[in-house]
Coordinates of C-alpha atoms in Angstrom, one line a residue:
Chain T
M1190 CA -0.1 150.8 171.2
D1191 CA 2.7 150.9 173.1
P1192 CA 4.5 154.2 173.4
Y1193 CA 7.3 152.7 171.9
E1194 CA 5.5 152.5 169.0
I1195 CA 3.9 155.9 168.9
E1196 CA 7.5 157.6 169.3
F1197 CA 8.6 155.1 166.4
I1198 CA 6.0 156.9 164.4
G1199 CA 7.1 160.4 165.7
E1200 CA 10.9 159.7 164.6
N1201 CA 9.7 159.9 161.2
R1202 CA 9.2 163.6 161.5
I1203 CA 11.4 165.8 159.8
S1204 CA 13.9 167.7 161.2
S1205 CA 17.3 169.8 160.9
I1206 CA 21.2 169.0 161.5
I1207 CA 24.6 170.5 160.4
P1208 CA 26.4 167.5 159.9
N1209 CA 30.1 167.5 159.9
F1210 CA 31.1 165.4 156.9
T1211 CA 30.6 165.8 153.3
Y1212 CA 28.8 163.7 151.1
D1213 CA 26.2 163.0 148.2
K1214 CA 22.8 162.6 148.4
I1215 CA 21.6 159.7 150.1
Y1216 CA 18.5 157.6 148.4
L1217 CA 16.4 156.1 151.1
I1218 CA 12.8 154.3 150.6
C1219 CA 10.9 157.2 152.4
G1220 CA 12.5 160.1 149.9
E1221 CA 16.1 161.4 149.0
F1222 CA 18.4 163.5 151.6
G1223 CA 21.3 165.7 151.3
P1224 CA 23.6 166.2 149.5
F1225 CA 25.6 166.8 153.4
R1226 CA 27.8 169.4 153.5
A1227 CA 29.9 169.8 156.5
G1228 CA 28.8 172.7 158.8
L1229 CA 25.6 173.5 156.2
P1230 CA 21.9 172.4 157.8
L1231 CA 19.8 170.3 155.7
N1232 CA 16.7 168.1 156.8
V1233 CA 16.4 164.7 157.4
P1234 CA 14.3 162.3 159.4
L1235 CA 14.4 162.7 163.2
W1236 CA 15.3 158.8 163.3
L1237 CA 18.4 159.8 160.9
A1238 CA 19.2 162.3 162.6
I1239 CA 19.7 160.5 166.1
M1240 CA 21.6 158.1 164.3
L1241 CA 24.1 160.3 163.3
K1242 CA 24.0 162.2 166.4
Q1243 CA 24.9 158.9 168.0
K1244 CA 27.7 158.2 166.0
Q1245 CA 28.8 161.9 166.8
K1246 CA 28.4 163.0 163.2
C1247 CA 26.4 165.7 163.4
R1248 CA 24.6 168.5 165.5
I1249 CA 20.8 168.8 165.8
V1250 CA 19.3 171.8 164.9
P1251 CA 16.3 172.7 168.0
P1252 CA 12.9 172.8 166.3
E1253 CA 12.3 176.7 166.3
W1254 CA 9.3 176.0 169.0
M1255 CA 11.9 174.3 171.4
D1256 CA 12.7 177.8 172.7
I1257 CA 12.0 179.1 176.0
D1258 CA 10.4 182.5 175.2
V1259 CA 8.0 180.4 172.8
L1260 CA 7.1 177.5 175.3
Q1261 CA 6.5 179.8 178.2
N1262 CA 4.0 181.7 175.9
I1263 CA 2.4 178.1 175.1
K1264 CA 2.2 177.1 178.8
E1265 CA 0.7 180.7 179.4
E1266 CA -2.0 180.1 177.0
E1267 CA -2.6 176.3 177.8
K1268 CA -3.5 177.6 181.3
R1269 CA -5.5 180.3 180.4
S1270 CA -7.7 178.1 178.0
R1271 CA -10.2 175.9 178.9
F1272 CA -9.6 173.6 175.9
F1273 CA -6.3 172.0 174.4
T1274 CA -4.7 174.4 172.8
K1275 CA -2.5 173.6 169.1
M1276 CA 0.4 172.1 170.0
P1277 CA 3.5 173.0 167.6
N1278 CA 4.0 169.6 166.7
E1279 CA 1.8 166.3 166.7
H1280 CA 4.8 164.5 168.6
Y1281 CA 6.2 167.6 170.5
M1282 CA 6.7 164.8 173.8
V1283 CA 8.5 162.3 171.4
E1284 CA 10.6 164.9 169.4
A1285 CA 11.6 166.6 173.0
K1286 CA 12.4 163.4 174.7
L1287 CA 14.7 162.2 172.2
I1288 CA 16.4 165.4 171.1
L1289 CA 16.9 166.2 174.8
G1290 CA 18.3 162.9 175.2
V1291 CA 20.9 162.7 173.0
A1292 CA 21.6 165.9 172.0
A1293 CA 21.0 168.1 175.2
E1294 CA 24.1 169.9 174.5
D1295 CA 22.9 171.3 171.3
V1296 CA 19.8 172.9 172.6
P1297 CA 20.4 176.1 174.5
N1298 CA 18.8 175.9 178.2
A1299 CA 18.1 172.3 177.7
A1300 CA 17.2 172.3 181.6
E1301 CA 14.5 175.0 181.7
I1302 CA 13.3 173.6 178.2
K1303 CA 12.7 170.0 179.7
T1304 CA 10.9 171.8 182.8
I1305 CA 8.7 174.0 180.7
I1306 CA 7.8 171.0 178.4
K1307 CA 7.1 168.3 181.3
D1308 CA 4.9 171.3 183.0
I1309 CA 2.6 171.8 179.8
W1310 CA 2.3 168.4 179.6
D1311 CA 1.2 168.0 183.0
I1312 CA -1.2 170.9 183.0
R1313 CA -2.6 169.0 179.8
M1314 CA -2.9 165.6 181.4
S1315 CA -4.7 167.4 184.5
K1316 CA -7.2 169.0 181.6
L1317 CA -7.4 165.6 179.5
R1318 CA -8.2 164.2 183.2
T1319 CA -10.7 166.5 184.1
S1320 CA -12.4 166.1 180.5
M1321 CA -12.7 162.1 180.8
D1322 CA -14.3 162.6 184.2
A1323 CA -16.9 165.0 182.7
L1324 CA -17.7 162.8 179.4
M1325 CA -18.1 159.8 182.2
K1326 CA -20.2 161.7 184.4
S1327 CA -22.4 163.0 181.8
G1328 CA -23.2 159.6 180.4
G1329 CA -21.8 160.3 176.8
S1330 CA -20.3 157.7 174.1
Y1331 CA -19.5 160.4 171.9
G1332 CA -16.3 162.7 172.4
R1333 CA -14.2 165.7 170.6
L1334 CA -10.5 165.7 171.1
D1335 CA -8.9 168.6 168.9
H1336 CA -5.4 169.1 169.2
L1337 CA -4.5 166.2 171.7
T1338 CA -1.5 164.7 170.1
M1339 CA -1.1 160.9 169.6
M1340 CA 1.2 160.2 173.0
E1341 CA -1.2 161.7 175.1
I1342 CA -4.4 160.1 173.2
N1343 CA -2.5 157.3 173.9
S1344 CA -1.6 157.7 177.4
V1345 CA -5.5 157.9 178.6
K1346 CA -6.3 154.5 176.0
P1347 CA -6.0 151.8 178.7
L1348 CA -8.8 153.4 180.4
L1349 CA -11.0 155.6 178.8
P1350 CA -12.5 153.4 175.6
S1351 CA -13.0 150.2 178.1
A1352 CA -14.8 152.7 180.7
M1353 CA -16.9 153.8 177.8
D1354 CA -17.7 150.5 176.4
E1355 CA -18.8 149.1 180.3
L1356 CA -20.8 152.4 180.6
Y1357 CA -22.6 151.4 177.6
K1358 CA -23.0 147.9 178.8
I1359 CA -24.9 149.0 181.9
K1360 CA -27.3 151.7 179.8
M1361 CA -28.4 148.7 177.5
M1362 CA -29.0 145.9 180.3
T1363 CA -30.6 148.5 182.3
K1364 CA -32.6 149.5 179.5
R1365 CA -33.2 145.8 178.9
A1366 CA -34.3 145.3 182.3
P1367 CA -35.9 148.4 183.7
T1368 CA -37.6 146.7 186.5
A1369 CA -34.2 145.6 187.7
A1370 CA -33.1 148.9 187.2
N1371 CA -32.4 150.1 190.8
L1372 CA -31.0 147.3 191.6
N1373 CA -28.6 147.0 189.1
N1374 CA -27.3 150.6 189.0
S1375 CA -26.1 150.0 192.8
T1376 CA -24.0 146.8 192.3
F1377 CA -22.5 148.4 189.1
S1378 CA -21.1 151.3 191.1
Q1379 CA -20.2 149.1 193.6
S1380 CA -18.0 147.2 191.2
G1381 CA -17.1 150.1 189.3
S1382 CA -15.2 152.0 192.5
S1383 CA -13.4 148.6 192.8
Q1384 CA -12.3 148.9 189.6
N1385 CA -10.8 152.3 190.1
T1386 CA -8.9 151.5 193.1
Chain O
M758 CA 23.0 151.9 144.3
D759 CA 21.7 155.0 144.3
E760 CA 18.6 154.4 142.2
I761 CA 15.7 153.9 143.4
S762 CA 13.5 153.7 140.2
D763 CA 9.7 154.9 140.5
I764 CA 8.1 150.8 140.7
V765 CA 4.6 149.6 139.3
V766 CA 1.9 148.1 141.2
S767 CA 1.2 144.9 139.4
D768 CA -2.6 145.1 139.9
E769 CA -2.9 148.7 138.5
E770 CA -1.1 150.7 135.7
E771 CA -0.4 153.5 137.4
E772 CA 3.1 154.0 138.8
I773 CA 3.8 155.0 142.6
T774 CA 7.1 155.8 144.4
A775 CA 8.2 154.0 147.0
D776 CA 7.6 156.3 149.9
V777 CA 4.0 156.8 148.8
V778 CA 3.8 152.7 149.3
L779 CA 5.7 153.2 152.9
K780 CA 3.4 155.9 154.1
T781 CA 0.3 153.7 153.1
L782 CA 1.5 150.6 154.5
Q783 CA 2.1 152.7 158.0
T784 CA -1.4 154.3 157.8
A785 CA -2.7 150.1 157.3
W786 CA -0.1 149.1 160.3
Q787 CA -1.5 151.8 162.1
N788 CA -5.5 150.8 161.4
E789 CA -5.0 147.4 161.6
R790 CA -3.7 147.7 165.1
L791 CA -6.3 149.9 166.4
A792 CA -9.3 149.1 164.5
P793 CA -11.6 146.1 166.7
E794 CA -12.0 144.0 163.4
I795 CA -10.0 142.8 160.5
L796 CA -9.3 145.2 157.8
P797 CA -9.1 144.5 153.9
H798 CA -5.6 143.4 153.4
N799 CA -3.0 145.4 151.7
N800 CA -0.9 142.5 149.8
D801 CA 0.2 144.7 146.8
M802 CA 1.7 147.2 148.8
V803 CA 2.9 144.6 151.0
E804 CA 4.7 142.8 147.9
C805 CA 5.9 145.9 146.6
M806 CA 7.5 147.0 149.5
L807 CA 9.4 143.5 150.1
G808 CA 10.2 143.6 146.5
Q809 CA 12.0 147.1 147.6
I810 CA 13.5 145.7 150.3
Q811 CA 14.9 143.0 148.5
H812 CA 16.4 144.8 146.1
M813 CA 17.9 147.6 148.8
E814 CA 19.5 144.2 150.6
R815 CA 21.6 143.4 147.4
N816 CA 23.0 146.7 146.6
I817 CA 23.7 147.5 150.7
N818 CA 25.9 143.9 150.1
K819 CA 27.9 145.8 147.4
L820 CA 28.9 148.7 149.3
P821 CA 31.9 148.1 151.9
K822 CA 31.0 147.3 155.5
T823 CA 32.3 150.5 157.1
D824 CA 30.5 152.8 154.8
L825 CA 28.0 155.3 156.3
R826 CA 25.6 154.8 153.6
A827 CA 25.4 151.4 154.5
S828 CA 24.4 151.7 158.0
I829 CA 21.5 154.2 157.3
H830 CA 19.8 152.2 154.9
K831 CA 20.2 149.2 156.9
M832 CA 18.4 151.2 159.3
E833 CA 16.1 152.3 157.5
L834 CA 15.2 148.6 156.3
S835 CA 14.7 147.4 159.7
R836 CA 12.3 150.3 160.3
I837 CA 10.2 149.0 157.3
K838 CA 10.2 145.6 158.1
F839 CA 9.2 146.5 161.4
I840 CA 5.8 147.5 159.7
I841 CA 5.5 145.3 157.8
C842 CA 6.2 142.3 160.5
N843 CA 3.9 144.2 162.8
Y844 CA 1.5 144.7 160.5
L845 CA 0.9 140.7 159.5
R846 CA 1.5 139.7 163.0
T847 CA -1.7 141.7 164.1
R848 CA -3.5 140.2 161.0
L849 CA -2.7 137.1 162.6
N850 CA -3.9 137.4 165.7
K851 CA -6.7 138.6 164.7
I852 CA -7.3 136.0 162.7
E853 CA -6.5 133.5 165.6
K854 CA -8.6 135.0 168.0
Y855 CA -12.1 135.2 165.3
C856 CA -11.0 132.5 163.4
I857 CA -14.8 131.3 163.0
H858 CA -16.4 134.7 162.4
I859 CA -13.6 135.8 160.1
M860 CA -14.0 132.3 157.8
N861 CA -18.1 132.7 158.0
D862 CA -17.9 136.4 156.5
E863 CA -15.1 135.6 154.5
K864 CA -16.5 132.9 152.5
Q865 CA -19.5 135.3 151.9
R866 CA -16.9 138.2 151.0
I867 CA -15.3 135.9 148.6
E868 CA -18.1 135.2 146.5
T869 CA -18.9 138.9 146.1
G870 CA -15.2 139.6 145.3
T871 CA -14.5 141.7 148.2
N872 CA -12.2 138.9 150.1
Y873 CA -10.4 140.9 152.9
L874 CA -7.5 137.8 153.4
T875 CA -5.0 137.4 151.4
L876 CA -4.7 134.2 149.7
A877 CA -2.3 132.7 152.2
E878 CA -4.1 134.1 155.1
F879 CA -7.3 132.7 154.1
K880 CA -5.2 128.9 153.9
Y881 CA -4.1 130.0 157.7
T882 CA -7.5 130.8 158.7
Q883 CA -8.8 127.2 157.4
E884 CA -5.7 125.1 158.5
Y885 CA -6.2 127.0 162.1
I886 CA -9.6 126.2 162.3
A887 CA -9.5 122.8 161.1
N888 CA -6.5 122.0 163.9
M889 CA -8.5 123.4 166.6
E890 CA -11.1 120.7 165.7
G891 CA -8.9 118.1 165.4
H892 CA -7.2 118.9 168.8
L893 CA -10.4 119.1 170.4
K894 CA -11.8 116.0 169.2
K895 CA -8.4 114.1 169.9
V896 CA -8.3 115.3 173.0
V897 CA -11.4 115.2 174.8
L898 CA -14.5 114.1 172.4
D899 CA -13.1 111.2 171.3
K900 CA -13.3 109.7 174.7
M901 CA -16.5 111.1 175.6
P902 CA -19.9 108.6 175.2
G903 CA -21.7 108.8 171.8
N904 CA -24.1 111.1 172.1
M905 CA -21.3 114.1 173.8
K906 CA -19.3 113.7 170.7
S907 CA -20.9 116.5 168.6
L908 CA -18.9 119.5 168.2
E909 CA -20.9 123.0 167.1
M910 CA -18.1 125.1 165.7
N911 CA -20.4 127.8 165.2
K912 CA -21.3 128.4 168.8
M913 CA -17.5 128.5 169.4
A914 CA -17.2 131.7 167.2
V915 CA -15.5 134.4 169.1
Y916 CA -16.9 138.1 168.0
P917 CA -15.0 141.2 167.6
N918 CA -16.7 144.2 169.4
L919 CA -17.7 146.5 166.8
L920 CA -19.0 148.6 170.0
T921 CA -15.6 149.5 171.3
H922 CA -14.8 153.0 171.5
I923 CA -11.8 154.5 169.5
F924 CA -10.0 157.2 168.6
L925 CA -10.0 158.6 165.0
K926 CA -9.1 161.6 162.9
A927 CA -10.8 162.5 160.3
N928 CA -8.4 163.0 156.9
T929 CA -11.2 164.8 154.7
S930 CA -14.5 166.8 155.8
I931 CA -17.5 163.9 156.6
N932 CA -20.6 165.2 157.3
G933 CA -23.7 163.4 158.7
V934 CA -21.9 160.6 160.4
V935 CA -25.3 159.0 162.1
L936 CA -24.6 157.7 165.4
E937 CA -27.1 155.4 166.8
D938 CA -28.2 155.8 170.1
L939 CA -29.9 152.3 171.1
V940 CA -30.2 153.2 174.9
A941 CA -32.9 156.1 174.1
D942 CA -33.5 155.1 170.7
Q943 CA -32.5 158.5 169.4
D944 CA -29.8 158.9 166.9
E945 CA -27.4 161.6 166.7
E946 CA -26.0 163.1 163.5
I947 CA -22.6 164.9 163.7
D948 CA -19.5 166.0 161.0
L949 CA -16.4 165.3 161.1
E950 CA -14.2 167.9 160.1
E951 CA -11.0 167.7 158.4
G952 CA -8.3 167.2 161.1
S953 CA -10.4 167.4 163.6
Q954 CA -10.5 164.2 166.3
H955 CA -13.1 162.4 168.3
I956 CA -13.7 159.7 170.4
L957 CA -17.0 157.3 169.3
Q958 CA -18.1 153.6 168.7
Y959 CA -16.3 151.9 165.9
K960 CA -19.4 150.6 164.0
P961 CA -20.9 154.0 162.7
I962 CA -17.5 154.8 160.9
A963 CA -16.1 151.0 160.2
D964 CA -16.6 151.9 156.4
L965 CA -14.9 155.4 156.6
V966 CA -11.7 153.5 158.1
K967 CA -12.1 150.9 155.0
N968 CA -12.4 153.6 153.0
G969 CA -9.4 155.9 153.9
K970 CA -11.4 158.7 155.0
V971 CA -10.7 158.4 158.9
Q972 CA -7.5 157.4 160.5
L973 CA -7.6 155.5 163.8
V974 CA -5.3 157.0 166.4

């Protein structure tokens, strides 16, 4: 899937806004939202929040986890743990990008928060690369990836599944032609390395 | 305008609300995008949602153009249309790519009443194959010597790679999924806990995708 499709899915999350207008309840296909009272917070899907913000009809209330202390803790935890820790939100990167993109002034310390989230993302991505490397080297065709968010999984999709497919094909071939195994191995490792470059 | 009555899916008696239909469609779209093979169709849901969209569009037209609600509703409808279009297009892409294979399998499935394609999709597949055959004959084969004119469609079939690796998330706990290890002839059994995520080959879990016990991510 393309990243914009992941973003699209992430936009269905509910987030909180403070509107500056008053309106009755609105009945959408995905549910009913409102009533909108100027100055009172209410929950709407993220896409609606972004849209209203762009029309300057509301302020976005940053989600609880979008806070320096909370994020600092997550970052430390992520550094300490060998495994992936559970993120506060399935789509933290999407939500952060959208909210900080259109409503940075609604988030206290937006710049620092941006940096910390980026740091967390980087730590997780480097962990992901390490574990992908280990998985490929052990020649496994199965792996468990708890707590990885969709965007993170999607970022390795062009590489990991097809690499595992190739590995599987090679294994099947070497099994079928055991005598030529040594020869095959050397050719495969060559073609493998040229693919990586 | 502000009434969305509960809607009834024609085939079943039970009533479901519009947001459940939407969620089902979104899951179906996501699975279809990520599965290597074509999945059973969700025509009831698509039809139902299209009806809902039409109903909504009629109501929006009654609102003044500058009304904020109109633009919110329009935005939501565009989002839903995007899902439906993308979903149907993904299916058509698969049909075009694997047409011969899908047609052969589908004929067997129709006999048992477990068809994956909708009637329209089935017709499309038939026509697509006929057109392709006609085209190949017209452009090349008709100009060949008599002994080279035969065309074996089945030899041209493209098959989806069911052994490809996919990412999935378990919706419920499932015990004892058998991963065949053809290499070492040693089968491995794993349990999928609710909410856990895995990468594995598509084939062992194909049925779990179709009955909604796992979700591709």
